[in-house]
Amino acid sequence: MKKKVGNRIVELRTKKGWNQSDLARECGKDRQAIEKLENGKVNPTIYSLYEIAKALKVDFYQLLKF
Amino acid sequence: MKKKVGNRIVELRTKKGWNQSDLARECGKDRQAIEKLENGKVNPTIYSLYEIAKALKVDFYQLLKF
């Protein structure tokens, strides 16, 4: 389930042509945090996902729609 | 934002005619945990929300659709 969220982030990030560092910069996280999220290595809080969604300019719930 | 998720849980729970104890039992949490979630007192992880969604028999992303 964490992996599915991670895949969704990768999908939305690459759609924008961003690499992990671009996304990290946009949401004020470090690249390692993004890498862990994308690989499903962490169980993110909703606030953390909210920041990602904001950076990606997508509606929050879209990160969980899979 | 946590409060919005909490309100959404209240909305979906009461629609089923459940009280907090009913929901707690269905998802294997204690009632205090549900109370905190509903009042936006905690920043839940996505896994925690996933368990709530499963208990409420709604799609995961619906908890974040507000």
PDB file of N, CA and C in Angstrom, chain A residues 1 4-6 8-9 11-12 45-66, chain B residues 1 4-5 8 12 46 49 53 58-66:
ATOM      1  N   MET A   1       0.834  -1.201   0.000  1.00  0.00           N
ATOM      2  CA  MET A   1       0.000   0.000   0.000  1.00  0.00           C
ATOM      3  C   MET A   1       0.872   1.257   0.000  1.00  0.00           C
ATOM      4  N   LYS A   4       2.288   1.486  -3.337  1.00  0.00           N
ATOM      5  CA  LYS A   4       1.364   2.039  -4.336  1.00  0.00           C
ATOM      6  C   LYS A   4       1.363   3.560  -4.300  1.00  0.00           C
ATOM      7  N   VAL A   5       1.397   4.108  -3.098  1.00  0.00           N
ATOM      8  CA  VAL A   5       1.456   5.568  -2.971  1.00  0.00           C
ATOM      9  C   VAL A   5       2.767   6.067  -3.586  1.00  0.00           C
ATOM     10  N   GLY A   6       3.837   5.334  -3.301  1.00  0.00           N
ATOM     11  CA  GLY A   6       5.140   5.702  -3.865  1.00  0.00           C
ATOM     12  C   GLY A   6       5.117   5.710  -5.382  1.00  0.00           C
ATOM     13  N   ARG A   8       2.606   6.118  -7.275  1.00  0.00           N
ATOM     14  CA  ARG A   8       1.748   7.216  -7.718  1.00  0.00           C
ATOM     15  C   ARG A   8       2.535   8.542  -7.713  1.00  0.00           C
ATOM     16  N   ILE A   9       3.381   8.705  -6.689  1.00  0.00           N
ATOM     17  CA  ILE A   9       4.208   9.912  -6.626  1.00  0.00           C
ATOM     18  C   ILE A   9       5.188   9.935  -7.803  1.00  0.00           C
ATOM     19  N   GLU A  11       4.828   8.543 -10.657  1.00  0.00           N
ATOM     20  CA  GLU A  11       4.039   8.770 -11.875  1.00  0.00           C
ATOM     21  C   GLU A  11       3.745  10.265 -12.063  1.00  0.00           C
ATOM     22  N   LEU A  12       3.267  10.896 -10.991  1.00  0.00           N
ATOM     23  CA  LEU A  12       2.897  12.308 -11.081  1.00  0.00           C
ATOM     24  C   LEU A  12       4.147  13.194 -11.206  1.00  0.00           C
ATOM     25  N   THR A  45       2.877  10.237   6.845  1.00  0.00           N
ATOM     26  CA  THR A  45       1.710  10.838   7.479  1.00  0.00           C
ATOM     27  C   THR A  45       0.932  11.581   6.386  1.00  0.00           C
ATOM     28  N   ILE A  46      -0.313  11.873   6.691  1.00  0.00           N
ATOM     29  CA  ILE A  46      -1.098  12.583   5.678  1.00  0.00           C
ATOM     30  C   ILE A  46      -0.543  13.989   5.466  1.00  0.00           C
ATOM     31  N   TYR A  47       0.064  14.571   6.498  1.00  0.00           N
ATOM     32  CA  TYR A  47       0.591  15.919   6.297  1.00  0.00           C
ATOM     33  C   TYR A  47       1.753  15.902   5.311  1.00  0.00           C
ATOM     34  N   SER A  48       2.552  14.866   5.414  1.00  0.00           N
ATOM     35  CA  SER A  48       3.679  14.723   4.507  1.00  0.00           C
ATOM     36  C   SER A  48       3.179  14.576   3.060  1.00  0.00           C
ATOM     37  N   LEU A  49       2.132  13.787   2.892  1.00  0.00           N
ATOM     38  CA  LEU A  49       1.552  13.620   1.554  1.00  0.00           C
ATOM     39  C   LEU A  49       0.906  14.907   1.058  1.00  0.00           C
ATOM     40  N   TYR A  50       0.345  15.638   1.993  1.00  0.00           N
ATOM     41  CA  TYR A  50      -0.292  16.898   1.646  1.00  0.00           C
ATOM     42  C   TYR A  50       0.744  17.863   1.048  1.00  0.00           C
ATOM     43  N   GLU A  51       1.937  17.880   1.629  1.00  0.00           N
ATOM     44  CA  GLU A  51       3.002  18.746   1.113  1.00  0.00           C
ATOM     45  C   GLU A  51       3.436  18.321  -0.290  1.00  0.00           C
ATOM     46  N   ILE A  52       3.494  17.013  -0.484  1.00  0.00           N
ATOM     47  CA  ILE A  52       3.858  16.482  -1.807  1.00  0.00           C
ATOM     48  C   ILE A  52       2.806  16.872  -2.839  1.00  0.00           C
ATOM     49  N   ALA A  53       1.545  16.698  -2.458  1.00  0.00           N
ATOM     50  CA  ALA A  53       0.448  17.022  -3.381  1.00  0.00           C
ATOM     51  C   ALA A  53       0.487  18.502  -3.760  1.00  0.00           C
ATOM     52  N   LYS A  54       0.751  19.337  -2.778  1.00  0.00           N
ATOM     53  CA  LYS A  54       0.803  20.776  -3.011  1.00  0.00           C
ATOM     54  C   LYS A  54       1.932  21.103  -3.998  1.00  0.00           C
ATOM     55  N   ALA A  55       3.089  20.478  -3.776  1.00  0.00           N
ATOM     56  CA  ALA A  55       4.234  20.716  -4.664  1.00  0.00           C
ATOM     57  C   ALA A  55       3.927  20.244  -6.086  1.00  0.00           C
ATOM     58  N   LEU A  56       3.232  19.121  -6.186  1.00  0.00           N
ATOM     59  CA  LEU A  56       2.909  18.559  -7.505  1.00  0.00           C
ATOM     60  C   LEU A  56       1.696  19.247  -8.141  1.00  0.00           C
ATOM     61  N   LYS A  57       1.069  20.110  -7.356  1.00  0.00           N
ATOM     62  CA  LYS A  57      -0.153  20.804  -7.784  1.00  0.00           C
ATOM     63  C   LYS A  57      -1.242  19.827  -8.234  1.00  0.00           C
ATOM     64  N   VAL A  58      -1.451  18.815  -7.420  1.00  0.00           N
ATOM     65  CA  VAL A  58      -2.569  17.895  -7.649  1.00  0.00           C
ATOM     66  C   VAL A  58      -3.443  17.889  -6.395  1.00  0.00           C
ATOM     67  N   ASP A  59      -4.690  17.471  -6.564  1.00  0.00           N
ATOM     68  CA  ASP A  59      -5.546  17.335  -5.392  1.00  0.00           C
ATOM     69  C   ASP A  59      -4.998  16.193  -4.542  1.00  0.00           C
ATOM     70  N   PHE A  60      -5.048  16.452  -3.251  1.00  0.00           N
ATOM     71  CA  PHE A  60      -4.535  15.562  -2.240  1.00  0.00           C
ATOM     72  C   PHE A  60      -4.947  14.100  -2.485  1.00  0.00           C
ATOM     73  N   TYR A  61      -6.219  13.902  -2.666  1.00  0.00           N
ATOM     74  CA  TYR A  61      -6.743  12.535  -2.747  1.00  0.00           C
ATOM     75  C   TYR A  61      -6.206  11.776  -3.967  1.00  0.00           C
ATOM     76  N   GLN A  62      -5.711  12.517  -4.945  1.00  0.00           N
ATOM     77  CA  GLN A  62      -5.204  11.845  -6.148  1.00  0.00           C
ATOM     78  C   GLN A  62      -3.976  10.985  -5.869  1.00  0.00           C
ATOM     79  N   LEU A  63      -3.258  11.307  -4.810  1.00  0.00           N
ATOM     80  CA  LEU A  63      -2.091  10.488  -4.455  1.00  0.00           C
ATOM     81  C   LEU A  63      -2.511   9.103  -3.963  1.00  0.00           C
ATOM     82  N   LEU A  64      -3.756   9.004  -3.527  1.00  0.00           N
ATOM     83  CA  LEU A  64      -4.224   7.736  -2.957  1.00  0.00           C
ATOM     84  C   LEU A  64      -5.187   7.021  -3.891  1.00  0.00           C
ATOM     85  N   LYS A  65      -5.304   7.567  -5.086  1.00  0.00           N
ATOM     86  CA  LYS A  65      -6.246   6.976  -6.028  1.00  0.00           C
ATOM     87  C   LYS A  65      -5.482   6.019  -6.936  1.00  0.00           C
ATOM     88  N   PHE A  66      -5.580   4.740  -6.640  1.00  0.00           N
ATOM     89  CA  PHE A  66      -4.865   3.765  -7.472  1.00  0.00           C
ATOM     90  C   PHE A  66      -5.654   2.485  -7.532  1.00  0.00           C
TER      91      PHE A  66
ATOM     92  N   MET B   1      -6.168  20.639   8.246  1.00  0.00           N
ATOM     93  CA  MET B   1      -6.161  19.540   7.294  1.00  0.00           C
ATOM     94  C   MET B   1      -6.427  18.211   8.010  1.00  0.00           C
ATOM     95  N   LYS B   4      -9.959  18.236   8.855  1.00  0.00           N
ATOM     96  CA  LYS B   4     -10.838  17.903   7.722  1.00  0.00           C
ATOM     97  C   LYS B   4     -10.961  16.399   7.532  1.00  0.00           C
ATOM     98  N   VAL B   5      -9.832  15.707   7.679  1.00  0.00           N
ATOM     99  CA  VAL B   5      -9.874  14.244   7.581  1.00  0.00           C
ATOM    100  C   VAL B   5     -10.739  13.694   8.711  1.00  0.00           C
ATOM    101  N   ARG B   8     -14.346  14.115   7.993  1.00  0.00           N
ATOM    102  CA  ARG B   8     -14.751  13.167   6.951  1.00  0.00           C
ATOM    103  C   ARG B   8     -15.010  11.784   7.574  1.00  0.00           C
ATOM    104  N   LEU B  12     -18.598   9.773   7.499  1.00  0.00           N
ATOM    105  CA  LEU B  12     -18.771   8.421   6.957  1.00  0.00           C
ATOM    106  C   LEU B  12     -19.187   7.431   8.043  1.00  0.00           C
ATOM    107  N   ILE B  46      -0.754   7.031   6.548  1.00  0.00           N
ATOM    108  CA  ILE B  46      -1.677   6.535   5.540  1.00  0.00           C
ATOM    109  C   ILE B  46      -2.129   5.115   5.873  1.00  0.00           C
ATOM    110  N   LEU B  49      -5.079   5.366   8.126  1.00  0.00           N
ATOM    111  CA  LEU B  49      -6.283   5.750   7.367  1.00  0.00           C
ATOM    112  C   LEU B  49      -6.795   4.600   6.501  1.00  0.00           C
ATOM    113  N   ALA B  53     -10.532   3.193   6.383  1.00  0.00           N
ATOM    114  CA  ALA B  53     -11.297   3.102   5.132  1.00  0.00           C
ATOM    115  C   ALA B  53     -11.825   1.682   4.928  1.00  0.00           C
ATOM    116  N   VAL B  58     -15.125   2.002   2.443  1.00  0.00           N
ATOM    117  CA  VAL B  58     -15.074   3.063   1.423  1.00  0.00           C
ATOM    118  C   VAL B  58     -13.708   3.010   0.754  1.00  0.00           C
ATOM    119  N   ASP B  59     -13.630   3.578  -0.448  1.00  0.00           N
ATOM    120  CA  ASP B  59     -12.330   3.651  -1.089  1.00  0.00           C
ATOM    121  C   ASP B  59     -11.456   4.604  -0.283  1.00  0.00           C
ATOM    122  N   PHE B  60     -10.234   4.206  -0.157  1.00  0.00           N
ATOM    123  CA  PHE B  60      -9.219   4.897   0.595  1.00  0.00           C
ATOM    124  C   PHE B  60      -9.233   6.419   0.327  1.00  0.00           C
ATOM    125  N   TYR B  61      -9.181   6.770  -0.932  1.00  0.00           N
ATOM    126  CA  TYR B  61      -9.033   8.189  -1.283  1.00  0.00           C
ATOM    127  C   TYR B  61     -10.238   9.021  -0.842  1.00  0.00           C
ATOM    128  N   GLN B  62     -11.352   8.370  -0.580  1.00  0.00           N
ATOM    129  CA  GLN B  62     -12.548   9.127  -0.193  1.00  0.00           C
ATOM    130  C   GLN B  62     -12.393   9.816   1.158  1.00  0.00           C
ATOM    131  N   LEU B  63     -11.496   9.290   1.980  1.00  0.00           N
ATOM    132  CA  LEU B  63     -11.249   9.941   3.276  1.00  0.00           C
ATOM    133  C   LEU B  63     -10.548  11.284   3.106  1.00  0.00           C
ATOM    134  N   LEU B  64      -9.910  11.447   1.966  1.00  0.00           N
ATOM    135  CA  LEU B  64      -9.146  12.678   1.738  1.00  0.00           C
ATOM    136  C   LEU B  64      -9.824  13.594   0.742  1.00  0.00           C
ATOM    137  N   LYS B  65     -11.035  13.230   0.374  1.00  0.00           N
ATOM    138  CA  LYS B  65     -11.754  14.024  -0.628  1.00  0.00           C
ATOM    139  C   LYS B  65     -12.672  14.989   0.105  1.00  0.00           C
ATOM    140  N   PHE B  66     -12.218  16.239   0.216  1.00  0.00           N
ATOM    141  CA  PHE B  66     -13.054  17.235   0.901  1.00  0.00           C
ATOM    142  C   PHE B  66     -12.830  18.587   0.270  1.00  0.00           C
TER     143      PHE B  66
END
